[in-house]
Short mmCIF file of C-alpha atoms (C1' of nucleotides) in Angstrom, two decimals:
data_model
loop_
_atom_site.label_atom_id
_atom_site.label_comp_id
_atom_site.label_asym_id
_atom_site.label_seq_id
_atom_site.Cartn_x
_atom_site.Cartn_y
_atom_site.Cartn_z
CA MET A 8 -41.07 -17.44 22.31
CA LYS A 9 -37.36 -17.93 21.81
CA ARG A 10 -35.26 -14.91 21.05
CA THR A 11 -33.34 -14.67 17.80
CA LYS A 12 -29.90 -13.14 17.68
CA ILE A 13 -29.52 -10.01 15.62
CA LYS A 14 -26.68 -11.50 13.60
CA GLU A 15 -29.03 -14.21 12.42
CA LEU A 16 -31.81 -11.76 11.58
CA LEU A 17 -29.57 -9.47 9.56
CA ASN A 18 -28.36 -12.44 7.52
CA ALA A 19 -31.92 -13.61 6.82
CA GLU A 20 -32.97 -14.25 3.22
CA ALA A 21 -36.63 -13.42 3.73
CA ALA A 22 -38.91 -11.44 5.99
CA LEU A 23 -39.78 -13.08 9.30
CA ASP A 24 -42.90 -12.81 11.42
CA PRO A 25 -43.00 -12.97 14.36
CA VAL A 26 -39.54 -12.57 15.88
CA LEU A 27 -38.30 -11.74 19.36
CA VAL A 28 -35.03 -9.88 19.97
CA LYS A 29 -33.33 -8.69 23.13
CA GLY A 30 -30.51 -6.22 23.37
CA TRP A 31 -29.30 -2.79 24.37
CA VAL A 32 -30.17 0.60 22.89
CA ARG A 33 -27.23 2.14 21.06
CA THR A 34 -29.08 5.24 19.90
CA LYS A 35 -32.59 6.45 19.27
CA ARG A 36 -33.93 8.92 16.72
CA ASP A 37 -37.38 10.38 17.09
CA ALA A 38 -39.73 11.57 14.38
CA LYS A 39 -42.98 13.34 15.14
CA SER A 40 -45.04 10.29 15.99
CA PHE A 41 -42.65 7.34 15.98
CA SER A 42 -39.08 6.42 16.83
CA PHE A 43 -36.13 4.53 15.42
CA ILE A 44 -34.12 2.51 17.90
CA GLU A 45 -30.74 0.99 17.09
CA LEU A 46 -30.59 -2.24 19.06
CA ASN A 47 -27.39 -4.23 19.59
CA ASP A 48 -27.22 -7.63 21.27
CA GLY A 49 -23.48 -8.24 20.93
CA SER A 50 -23.88 -11.06 18.41
CA CYS A 51 -22.38 -8.84 15.73
CA LEU A 52 -21.17 -5.32 15.12
CA ALA A 53 -24.31 -4.18 13.29
CA ASN A 54 -27.44 -2.93 15.04
CA LEU A 55 -30.98 -3.88 14.22
CA GLN A 56 -33.20 -0.91 13.46
CA ILE A 57 -36.39 -1.07 15.48
CA VAL A 58 -39.33 1.03 14.30
CA ALA A 59 -41.57 1.91 17.23
CA ALA A 60 -44.88 3.43 16.13
CA GLY A 61 -46.72 6.02 18.18
CA GLU A 62 -49.66 3.63 18.48
CA LEU A 63 -47.76 1.32 20.84
CA ALA A 64 -49.40 1.27 24.27
CA ASN A 65 -46.19 2.30 26.07
CA TYR A 66 -45.03 4.77 23.43
CA ASP A 67 -44.59 7.49 26.03
CA GLU A 68 -42.07 5.24 27.79
CA ILE A 69 -40.36 4.44 24.47
CA ARG A 70 -40.03 8.13 23.75
CA HIS A 71 -37.86 8.42 26.87
CA LEU A 72 -35.61 5.44 26.20
CA THR A 73 -31.97 6.29 26.68
CA THR A 74 -28.71 4.94 25.35
CA GLY A 75 -27.75 1.75 27.16
CA ALA A 76 -31.25 0.62 28.14
CA ALA A 77 -32.01 -3.10 27.76
CA LEU A 78 -35.06 -4.06 25.70
CA SER A 79 -37.09 -7.02 24.63
CA VAL A 80 -38.84 -6.42 21.33
CA GLN A 81 -41.34 -8.61 19.56
CA GLY A 82 -42.53 -7.77 16.09
CA ARG A 83 -42.19 -8.52 12.42
CA MET A 84 -38.98 -8.20 10.50
CA ILE A 85 -39.55 -6.66 7.11
CA ALA A 86 -37.52 -5.13 4.35
CA SER A 87 -36.46 -1.67 5.47
CA GLN A 88 -38.27 1.27 3.92
CA GLY A 89 -35.22 3.45 4.39
CA ALA A 90 -31.79 3.29 2.89
CA GLY A 91 -28.82 2.07 4.91
CA GLN A 92 -30.09 -1.29 6.13
CA LYS A 93 -31.70 -4.30 4.53
CA TRP A 94 -34.03 -5.28 7.36
CA GLU A 95 -35.86 -3.55 10.14
CA LEU A 96 -38.09 -4.72 12.95
CA GLN A 97 -41.54 -3.23 13.30
CA ALA A 98 -42.21 -3.44 17.00
CA GLN A 99 -45.52 -4.84 18.17
CA ASN A 100 -44.52 -5.29 21.78
CA LEU A 101 -41.57 -3.49 23.33
CA VAL A 102 -40.63 -4.16 26.95
CA LEU A 103 -38.04 -2.22 28.91
CA ILE A 104 -35.96 -4.85 30.72
CA GLY A 105 -33.45 -2.53 32.32
CA SER A 106 -33.40 1.24 32.19
CA SER A 107 -30.23 3.30 31.84
CA PRO A 108 -30.07 6.64 33.64
CA ASP A 109 -28.42 9.60 31.96
CA THR A 110 -25.26 8.89 33.95
CA TYR A 111 -24.55 6.05 31.49
CA PRO A 112 -20.97 6.83 30.53
CA LEU A 113 -21.06 5.79 26.88
CA GLN A 114 -22.30 8.28 24.35
CA LYS A 115 -22.92 8.03 20.67
CA LYS A 116 -19.61 9.58 19.85
CA ARG A 117 -15.96 8.66 20.02
CA HIS A 118 -14.32 8.16 23.40
CA THR A 119 -10.62 7.92 24.06
CA ASP A 120 -9.10 4.52 24.88
CA GLU A 121 -7.72 6.03 28.09
CA PHE A 122 -11.18 6.97 29.29
CA LEU A 123 -12.65 3.62 28.29
CA ARG A 124 -9.97 1.81 30.32
CA THR A 125 -11.36 3.52 33.41
CA ILE A 126 -14.74 1.93 32.66
CA ALA A 127 -13.57 -1.54 31.64
CA HIS A 128 -16.86 -2.98 32.92
CA ILE A 129 -18.78 -0.96 30.32
CA ARG A 130 -16.40 -0.67 27.39
CA PRO A 131 -17.26 -4.03 25.75
CA ARG A 132 -20.55 -2.32 24.84
CA THR A 133 -18.77 -0.03 22.38
CA ASN A 134 -18.38 -0.93 18.72
CA LYS A 135 -14.61 -1.07 18.84
CA TYR A 136 -14.26 -3.19 21.97
CA GLY A 137 -17.16 -5.44 21.02
CA SER A 138 -15.42 -6.16 17.74
CA ALA A 139 -12.06 -6.69 19.44
CA PHE A 140 -13.46 -9.23 21.87
CA ARG A 141 -15.42 -11.07 19.19
CA ILE A 142 -12.22 -11.34 17.17
CA ARG A 143 -10.35 -12.48 20.27
CA ALA A 144 -12.90 -15.27 20.79
CA LEU A 145 -12.70 -16.40 17.19
CA LEU A 146 -8.93 -16.32 17.34
CA ALA A 147 -8.90 -18.60 20.39
CA HIS A 148 -11.15 -21.01 18.56
CA ALA A 149 -8.90 -20.87 15.49
CA VAL A 150 -5.88 -21.80 17.63
CA HIS A 151 -7.60 -24.97 18.78
CA GLN A 152 -8.80 -25.69 15.27
CA PHE A 153 -5.30 -25.35 13.82
CA PHE A 154 -3.73 -27.79 16.26
CA ASN A 155 -6.62 -30.19 16.34
CA ASP A 156 -6.54 -30.43 12.54
CA ARG A 157 -2.87 -31.42 12.78
CA GLY A 158 -3.29 -34.11 15.42
CA PHE A 159 -1.99 -32.08 18.37
CA PHE A 160 -3.36 -32.76 21.84
CA TYR A 161 -4.50 -29.85 23.98
CA ILE A 162 -2.89 -30.27 27.39
CA HIS A 163 -3.15 -28.39 30.65
CA THR A 164 0.03 -27.46 32.46
CA PRO A 165 0.12 -26.17 36.04
CA ILE A 166 -0.63 -22.56 36.92
CA LEU A 167 0.97 -23.01 40.35
CA THR A 168 4.58 -24.02 40.10
CA ALA A 169 7.81 -24.30 42.04
CA SER A 170 10.01 -24.12 38.97
CA ASP A 171 11.18 -21.02 37.19
CA CYS A 172 11.15 -21.88 33.53
CA GLU A 173 13.79 -19.59 32.14
CA GLY A 174 15.37 -18.03 35.19
CA ALA A 175 14.21 -14.81 33.58
CA GLY A 176 11.36 -12.58 34.60
CA GLU A 177 10.04 -11.80 38.05
CA MET A 178 7.39 -14.19 39.32
CA PHE A 179 4.29 -13.70 41.44
CA ARG A 180 4.68 -15.44 44.76
CA VAL A 181 1.83 -17.67 45.89
CA THR A 182 1.45 -18.20 49.60
CA THR A 183 -1.07 -18.87 52.35
CA LEU A 184 1.21 -17.53 55.04
CA SER A 185 0.33 -14.30 56.77
CA PRO A 186 2.81 -11.56 55.95
CA GLN A 187 4.64 -11.81 59.28
CA ILE A 188 5.54 -15.47 58.92
CA ASP A 189 8.64 -16.24 56.91
CA ASN A 190 9.05 -19.95 57.67
CA ILE A 191 8.59 -21.41 54.22
CA GLU A 192 8.13 -24.92 55.59
CA GLU A 193 4.83 -23.84 57.10
CA ASP A 194 3.57 -22.57 53.77
CA PHE A 195 0.94 -24.46 51.80
CA PHE A 196 3.39 -26.35 49.60
CA GLY A 197 6.27 -26.27 52.05
CA VAL A 198 8.44 -24.66 49.39
CA GLU A 199 8.35 -21.38 47.55
CA ALA A 200 5.55 -21.43 44.99
CA ASN A 201 4.81 -19.03 42.15
CA LEU A 202 2.44 -18.41 39.30
CA THR A 203 3.71 -19.92 36.08
CA VAL A 204 5.69 -17.91 33.56
CA SER A 205 5.48 -20.71 30.99
CA GLY A 206 4.10 -24.21 30.67
CA GLN A 207 6.96 -25.26 28.44
CA LEU A 208 8.92 -27.63 30.67
CA GLU A 209 5.83 -29.62 31.54
CA ALA A 210 4.64 -29.48 27.93
CA GLU A 211 7.92 -31.09 26.88
CA MET A 212 7.17 -34.03 29.18
CA MET A 213 3.77 -34.42 27.54
CA ALA A 214 5.24 -34.16 24.03
CA LEU A 215 7.62 -36.96 24.89
CA ALA A 216 4.54 -39.12 25.49
CA LEU A 217 1.78 -37.87 23.19
CA GLY A 218 3.94 -36.63 20.33
CA ASP A 219 2.46 -33.28 19.41
CA VAL A 220 0.86 -31.21 22.15
CA TYR A 221 0.04 -27.60 22.92
CA THR A 222 -0.96 -25.49 25.86
CA PHE A 223 -3.12 -22.40 25.74
CA GLY A 224 -3.52 -20.67 29.03
CA PRO A 225 -2.76 -17.72 31.26
CA THR A 226 0.78 -16.72 32.12
CA PHE A 227 2.02 -14.31 34.77
CA ARG A 228 4.99 -11.98 34.86
CA ALA A 229 5.70 -9.69 37.79
CA GLU A 230 8.02 -7.46 35.79
CA ASN A 231 7.51 -3.76 36.42
CA SER A 232 6.91 -3.19 32.72
CA ASN A 233 5.06 -0.05 31.75
CA THR A 234 4.67 -0.33 28.01
CA ARG A 235 1.84 -0.82 25.57
CA ARG A 236 3.08 -4.34 24.81
CA HIS A 237 3.28 -5.83 28.33
CA ALA A 238 0.75 -7.07 30.85
CA ALA A 239 1.21 -8.90 34.13
CA GLU A 240 -1.36 -11.51 33.10
CA PHE A 241 -1.56 -12.64 29.51
CA TRP A 242 -2.32 -15.73 27.48
CA MET A 243 0.19 -17.80 25.64
CA VAL A 244 -0.03 -20.61 23.09
CA GLU A 245 2.80 -23.12 23.43
CA PRO A 246 3.06 -26.07 21.06
CA GLU A 247 5.68 -28.74 21.73
CA MET A 248 6.55 -31.38 19.14
CA ALA A 249 8.52 -34.61 19.47
CA PHE A 250 10.76 -35.68 16.57
CA CYS A 251 10.85 -32.12 15.33
CA ASP A 252 13.84 -29.92 14.52
CA LEU A 253 14.11 -26.15 14.36
CA LYS A 254 13.31 -26.03 10.66
CA GLU A 255 10.02 -27.84 11.15
CA ASP A 256 9.37 -25.70 14.22
CA MET A 257 9.64 -22.55 12.11
CA ALA A 258 7.33 -24.04 9.51
CA VAL A 259 4.63 -24.71 12.12
CA ALA A 260 4.99 -21.18 13.50
CA GLU A 261 4.59 -19.68 10.06
CA ASP A 262 1.61 -21.89 9.26
CA LEU A 263 -0.03 -20.98 12.55
CA VAL A 264 0.28 -17.24 11.99
CA ARG A 265 -1.05 -17.60 8.48
CA HIS A 266 -3.95 -19.79 9.56
CA LEU A 267 -4.99 -17.36 12.29
CA VAL A 268 -4.88 -14.34 9.99
CA ARG A 269 -6.79 -16.10 7.24
CA THR A 270 -9.46 -17.39 9.62
CA VAL A 271 -10.18 -13.95 11.02
CA MET A 272 -10.22 -12.44 7.53
CA ASP A 273 -12.68 -15.09 6.38
CA GLN A 274 -14.95 -15.22 9.40
CA CYS A 275 -14.91 -11.72 10.89
CA PRO A 276 -15.04 -9.40 7.88
CA ASP A 277 -17.36 -6.87 9.52
CA ASP A 278 -15.45 -6.58 12.77
CA LEU A 279 -12.16 -6.47 10.88
CA ASN A 280 -13.48 -3.74 8.62
CA LEU A 281 -14.12 -1.53 11.62
CA PHE A 282 -10.42 -1.68 12.50
CA ALA A 283 -9.35 -1.20 8.90
CA ARG A 284 -11.50 1.95 8.66
CA PHE A 285 -11.09 3.58 12.06
CA VAL A 286 -8.04 2.15 13.78
CA ASP A 287 -5.38 1.30 11.21
CA LYS A 288 -5.67 2.20 7.53
CA GLN A 289 -2.79 -0.15 6.70
CA LEU A 290 -4.38 -3.14 8.41
CA MET A 291 -5.72 -4.98 5.38
CA PRO A 292 -2.57 -4.63 3.23
CA ARG A 293 -0.54 -5.88 6.17
CA LEU A 294 -2.77 -8.87 6.79
CA GLU A 295 -2.83 -9.75 3.12
CA LYS A 296 0.93 -9.66 3.10
CA LEU A 297 1.03 -12.01 6.10
CA VAL A 298 -1.05 -14.65 4.36
CA GLY A 299 0.38 -14.05 0.90
CA THR A 300 4.15 -14.13 1.34
CA CYS A 301 6.65 -16.55 2.80
CA PHE A 302 8.31 -15.40 6.00
CA GLU A 303 11.88 -14.27 5.45
CA ARG A 304 14.36 -16.49 7.34
CA LEU A 305 17.87 -15.58 8.29
CA PRO A 306 20.39 -16.57 10.93
CA TYR A 307 21.22 -14.13 13.70
CA THR A 308 24.70 -13.67 12.22
CA GLU A 309 23.23 -12.38 8.97
CA ALA A 310 20.76 -10.16 10.79
CA VAL A 311 23.66 -8.57 12.64
CA LYS A 312 25.53 -8.01 9.34
CA ILE A 313 22.49 -6.29 7.86
CA LEU A 314 22.15 -4.07 10.93
CA GLU A 315 25.86 -3.25 11.01
CA THR A 316 25.85 -2.07 7.42
CA ALA A 317 22.42 -0.39 7.58
CA ALA A 318 22.29 3.27 6.66
CA GLN A 319 20.59 4.05 9.93
CA ASP A 320 21.75 5.19 13.33
CA PHE A 321 20.69 3.00 16.21
CA GLU A 322 20.53 4.11 19.79
CA TYR A 323 22.08 0.82 20.83
CA PRO A 324 25.08 -0.36 18.85
CA ILE A 325 24.84 -3.81 17.36
CA SER A 326 27.57 -6.39 17.03
CA TYR A 327 27.82 -10.16 17.23
CA GLY A 328 26.90 -11.29 20.72
CA ALA A 329 24.55 -8.41 21.48
CA ASP A 330 20.85 -9.06 21.80
CA LEU A 331 18.58 -7.52 19.18
CA GLN A 332 16.90 -4.43 20.61
CA ALA A 333 13.39 -3.33 19.78
CA GLU A 334 14.76 -0.79 17.30
CA HIS A 335 16.78 -3.50 15.54
CA GLU A 336 13.82 -5.84 15.27
CA ARG A 337 11.69 -3.01 13.97
CA PHE A 338 14.26 -2.10 11.34
CA LEU A 339 14.44 -5.69 10.08
CA THR A 340 10.72 -6.35 9.86
CA GLU A 341 9.41 -2.87 9.05
CA THR A 342 12.15 -1.30 6.97
CA TYR A 343 14.58 -3.82 5.55
CA PHE A 344 12.24 -6.70 4.72
CA ASN A 345 8.92 -4.89 5.17
CA GLY A 346 7.26 -8.14 6.18
CA PRO A 347 7.43 -11.03 8.62
CA VAL A 348 10.93 -12.27 9.46
CA ILE A 349 12.24 -15.28 11.36
CA VAL A 350 15.66 -14.83 12.93
CA TYR A 351 17.30 -18.08 14.10
CA ASP A 352 20.52 -19.54 15.55
CA TYR A 353 21.26 -17.02 18.28
CA PRO A 354 24.47 -16.90 20.32
CA GLU A 355 24.31 -19.43 23.11
CA THR A 356 25.02 -16.75 25.71
CA LEU A 357 21.80 -14.86 24.91
CA LYS A 358 19.38 -17.73 25.34
CA PRO A 359 18.02 -19.94 28.14
CA PHE A 360 19.47 -23.28 29.22
CA TYR A 361 16.99 -25.55 27.46
CA MET A 362 17.79 -24.47 23.89
CA ARG A 363 19.76 -26.94 21.81
CA LEU A 364 23.43 -26.23 21.25
CA ASN A 365 24.34 -26.16 17.56
CA ASP A 366 27.33 -27.99 16.08
CA ASP A 367 29.32 -24.75 16.02
CA ALA A 368 29.11 -24.77 19.85
CA ARG A 369 28.56 -20.99 19.75
CA THR A 370 24.90 -20.76 18.82
CA VAL A 371 21.67 -22.42 19.89
CA ALA A 372 18.76 -23.53 17.73
CA ALA A 373 16.49 -20.63 18.71
CA MET A 374 14.09 -18.67 16.54
CA ASP A 375 12.05 -15.47 16.88
CA VAL A 376 9.23 -14.51 14.55
CA LEU A 377 9.14 -10.75 14.04
CA VAL A 378 6.19 -8.93 12.48
CA PRO A 379 5.71 -5.28 11.53
CA GLY A 380 4.05 -3.16 14.18
CA ILE A 381 4.43 -5.67 16.99
CA GLY A 382 7.99 -6.98 16.96
CA GLU A 383 8.49 -10.41 18.45
CA ILE A 384 5.26 -12.37 18.31
CA ILE A 385 6.70 -15.88 18.61
CA GLY A 386 9.82 -17.16 20.32
CA GLY A 387 10.87 -20.79 20.16
CA SER A 388 13.64 -23.30 19.85
CA GLN A 389 14.72 -26.86 19.37
CA ARG A 390 15.22 -28.22 22.88
CA GLU A 391 18.46 -29.72 24.13
CA GLU A 392 17.72 -33.45 24.18
CA ARG A 393 21.30 -34.62 25.03
CA HIS A 394 21.45 -35.21 28.76
CA ASP A 395 25.08 -34.36 29.40
CA ILE A 396 25.12 -31.19 27.32
CA LEU A 397 21.92 -30.02 28.99
CA ALA A 398 23.29 -30.78 32.44
CA SER A 399 26.54 -28.93 31.87
CA ARG A 400 24.71 -25.98 30.41
CA MET A 401 22.54 -25.84 33.53
CA ASP A 402 25.66 -25.90 35.66
CA ARG A 403 27.13 -23.01 33.74
CA MET A 404 23.95 -21.00 34.20
CA ALA A 405 23.84 -21.88 37.90
CA LEU A 406 20.59 -23.83 37.74
CA SER A 407 20.08 -26.58 40.25
CA ARG A 408 20.20 -30.11 38.80
CA GLU A 409 18.30 -31.33 41.87
CA LYS A 410 15.42 -28.94 41.37
CA TYR A 411 15.05 -29.88 37.71
CA TRP A 412 15.71 -33.58 38.28
CA TRP A 413 12.56 -34.61 36.44
CA TYR A 414 13.38 -32.44 33.45
CA LEU A 415 16.86 -33.96 33.22
CA GLU A 416 15.47 -37.46 33.66
CA SER A 417 13.33 -37.04 30.55
CA ARG A 418 16.65 -36.96 28.66
CA ARG A 419 17.63 -40.32 30.12
CA TYR A 420 14.71 -42.38 28.91
CA GLY A 421 14.07 -42.38 25.19
CA SER A 422 15.12 -38.80 24.64
CA VAL A 423 14.38 -37.49 21.15
CA PRO A 424 14.90 -34.24 19.27
CA HIS A 425 11.93 -31.99 19.95
CA SER A 426 10.96 -28.38 19.45
CA GLY A 427 8.36 -25.84 20.38
CA PHE A 428 7.55 -22.18 20.67
CA GLY A 429 5.44 -19.66 22.55
CA MET A 430 3.07 -17.23 20.89
CA GLY A 431 1.77 -14.23 22.77
CA PHE A 432 -1.97 -14.42 22.25
CA GLU A 433 -2.65 -10.74 22.96
CA ARG A 434 0.06 -9.70 20.53
CA MET A 435 -1.69 -11.76 17.88
CA VAL A 436 -4.96 -9.94 18.63
CA MET A 437 -3.06 -6.65 18.32
CA LEU A 438 -1.58 -7.73 15.00
CA LEU A 439 -5.01 -8.66 13.69
CA THR A 440 -6.84 -5.53 14.81
CA GLY A 441 -4.23 -2.80 14.61
CA ILE A 442 -4.90 -2.01 18.28
CA VAL A 443 -1.60 -0.69 19.59
CA ASN A 444 -2.07 -1.13 23.35
CA ILE A 445 -2.23 -4.56 25.00
CA ARG A 446 -4.54 -3.09 27.66
CA ASP A 447 -7.18 -2.75 24.95
CA VAL A 448 -7.19 -6.35 23.74
CA ILE A 449 -7.69 -7.88 27.22
CA PRO A 450 -11.14 -7.29 28.74
CA PHE A 451 -9.74 -6.62 32.21
CA PRO A 452 -6.01 -5.99 31.90
CA ARG A 453 -3.53 -6.34 34.76
CA THR A 454 -0.50 -4.07 34.74
CA PRO A 455 1.63 -2.61 37.55
CA LYS A 456 -0.66 -0.83 40.05
CA HIS A 457 -3.77 -1.82 38.09
CA ILE A 458 -5.98 -4.69 39.20
CA ASP A 459 -9.43 -3.07 39.23
CA PHE A 460 -12.50 -4.86 37.98
"C1'" U B 4 12.98 1.43 37.14
"C1'" C B 5 14.66 5.69 33.82
"C1'" C B 6 13.35 9.71 30.18
"C1'" C B 7 9.46 12.79 27.90
"C1'" C B 8 4.33 14.73 27.53
"C1'" A B 9 -0.47 15.73 29.53
"C1'" G B 10 -4.46 16.85 33.41
"C1'" U B 11 -10.28 22.72 32.12
"C1'" A B 12 -18.27 20.78 32.41
"C1'" G B 13 -20.72 13.74 32.49
"C1'" C B 14 -17.48 13.01 27.63
"C1'" U B 15 -14.15 15.32 23.57
"C1'" C B 16 -11.60 19.64 23.60
"C1'" A B 17 -10.50 25.35 22.91
"C1'" G B 18 -8.78 29.05 26.19
"C1'" U B 19 -4.20 34.36 22.51
"C1'" C B 20 0.59 38.31 25.98
"C1'" G B 21 -0.86 36.68 33.14
"C1'" G B 22 -6.72 40.47 33.07
"C1'" C B 23 -14.99 38.34 33.49
"C1'" A B 24 -14.63 30.18 32.38
"C1'" G B 25 -15.97 28.63 26.59
"C1'" A B 26 -17.76 25.22 22.33
"C1'" G B 27 -19.52 20.57 20.53
"C1'" C B 28 -21.59 16.07 22.23
"C1'" A B 29 -24.47 13.77 26.15
"C1'" G B 30 -29.05 15.16 29.38
"C1'" G B 31 -34.00 18.13 29.72
"C1'" U B 32 -38.25 20.73 27.11
"C1'" G B 33 -40.64 21.78 22.51
"C1'" G B 34 -40.74 21.07 17.02
"C1'" C B 35 -40.22 17.86 12.59
"C1'" U B 36 -44.22 12.20 7.77
"C1'" G B 37 -38.63 7.37 7.32
"C1'" U B 38 -34.27 8.71 10.39
"C1'" U B 39 -28.82 6.73 9.75
"C1'" A B 40 -23.21 9.72 15.10
"C1'" A B 41 -30.73 12.42 12.31
"C1'" C B 42 -32.03 17.60 12.26
"C1'" C B 43 -34.01 22.72 14.33
"C1'" A B 44 -34.99 26.02 18.78
"C1'" C B 45 -34.42 26.84 23.93
"C1'" C B 46 -32.39 25.25 29.07
"C1'" G B 47 -28.55 23.52 33.13
"C1'" U B 48 -23.52 22.24 34.22
"C1'" G B 49 -17.05 23.81 36.85
"C1'" U B 50 -12.35 22.08 43.69
"C1'" C B 51 -9.50 24.68 35.79
"C1'" C B 52 -5.72 17.34 39.35
"C1'" G B 53 -3.69 18.69 44.52
"C1'" U B 54 -0.39 21.73 47.23
"C1'" G B 55 3.03 25.70 48.09
"C1'" G B 56 5.11 30.05 45.74
"C1'" U B 57 5.81 34.59 42.28
"C1'" U B 58 2.28 38.68 41.15
"C1'" C B 59 -2.15 44.18 42.10
"C1'" G B 60 -4.13 39.82 39.61
"C1'" A B 61 -2.66 32.69 37.98
"C1'" G B 62 -6.52 27.89 34.07
"C1'" U B 63 -1.99 30.41 32.13
"C1'" C B 64 4.56 31.29 35.23
"C1'" C B 65 7.82 28.34 39.07
"C1'" G B 66 8.66 24.13 42.94
"C1'" C B 67 6.80 19.56 44.96
"C1'" G B 68 3.21 15.64 44.80
"C1'" C B 69 -0.76 12.58 42.52
"C1'" U B 70 -2.99 10.46 38.20
"C1'" G B 71 -2.90 9.20 33.03
"C1'" G B 72 -0.25 8.49 28.43
"C1'" G B 73 4.16 7.69 25.24
"C1'" G B 74 9.28 5.91 24.72
"C1'" A B 75 13.33 2.73 26.79
"C1'" G B 76 14.73 -1.62 29.56
"C1'" C B 77 12.70 -6.67 30.42
"C1'" C B 78 9.88 -9.85 27.33
"C1'" A B 79 5.33 -12.72 24.81
#
RNA sequence: UCCCCAGUAGCUCAGUCGGCAGAGCAGGUGGCUGUUAACCACCGUGUCCGUGGUUCGAGUCCGCGCUGGGGAGCCA
């Protein structure tokens, strides 16, 4: 007999007989001569209530079932006689698949996130983390759906690379040499190789052939960042669009955010509700605001003016030419506008070489999407498509023309205006769940000094 | 990398002024005619993070170290 997932059973319109379910015991309550077992199989947040009567042949074994044990239960699903759930399963045959000794670390009570991080192999079995990872999966699917619906092609860019996309951020070195050998020519690639910090440069090449493309893959930063918003390994979504200017780029970014929020609200109401109730009381109002209002847009120059005249003391002073600090971004999106904001046209000196120089020759066509609670969730730009301007900008930033010869060459043959952006996938999961630590939205997070599991 | 905070039972925590190491949950046993983080009774549990010091006496005060967390920087 084929097993039925609990999600399907709980959504059933009518009683079913017989059914087979398999899952893990979340909790058990005993009456005098029978027991209630809450069984969860991960298909949804809710448990299925199993009623195990004292007449069952192995009832003595059932009586000793512990939290975490794996079961196979066959029986009939009927309308529940108790309040609190629509359906329950009256067990006719209950088999213990895997027992769970009393050292099982999860209990039917709240644990701290810090403790659960030390048992990352077990924590997906909790309500909160189960919901977070189901939402994460749906979100990944929604990313593909969004781009596929708009005629974008999903492309794969290299994980191993010899190029440093932005000249910013420490990279993880990849080598097959033993530590004593320092002759790079003997290394696997014969040159210094690293894990990618962005697929953008390669994605541009693909956009200049396929039109609209996107990448969605892992990214690696060796920065010694110890914050709740940074991980050494994270996932990034990077669309790249030919014949697209900054304005259209911003429109796609806004549409993407809105699509992702709406999809999760529509398709994960139960999981989302857990976060709205127990993690962040302001979650639903914030999400509704994200789908319901247009993102505020303002040039960097105006953002600086607002910050300069703000009735608020900042730790870091702000003036034209200074980068926006976390406190400045937070003020704009959380206090001044109280909603999503896109800041664009940043001073040329603040941004990487590939961003397109504006006509004022002082700013580049860059944009950052800022959201309450997270800060920067998307960063993008129109790319410099004019060969000579790009080349001279690379010279000024001391980047080797030889090393990026292929990137420059794309500007020689049929170069066109094109734009793109990068969206931190984990930050989107944080935005959607109210989870404040990136280590809690990645099943097995990697941060400095942490690579267990 | 810098600044700040914390570390007590398997877990979550309390521990007053420096004076006998505590509770709830989890686990065990028994009870309960349908429970909802079930409930009731009883039972066990400690390198008080480590180390050095002050003191008649340190979980408590001081130094150093380790681990965890928060903030900043960097960024997504």
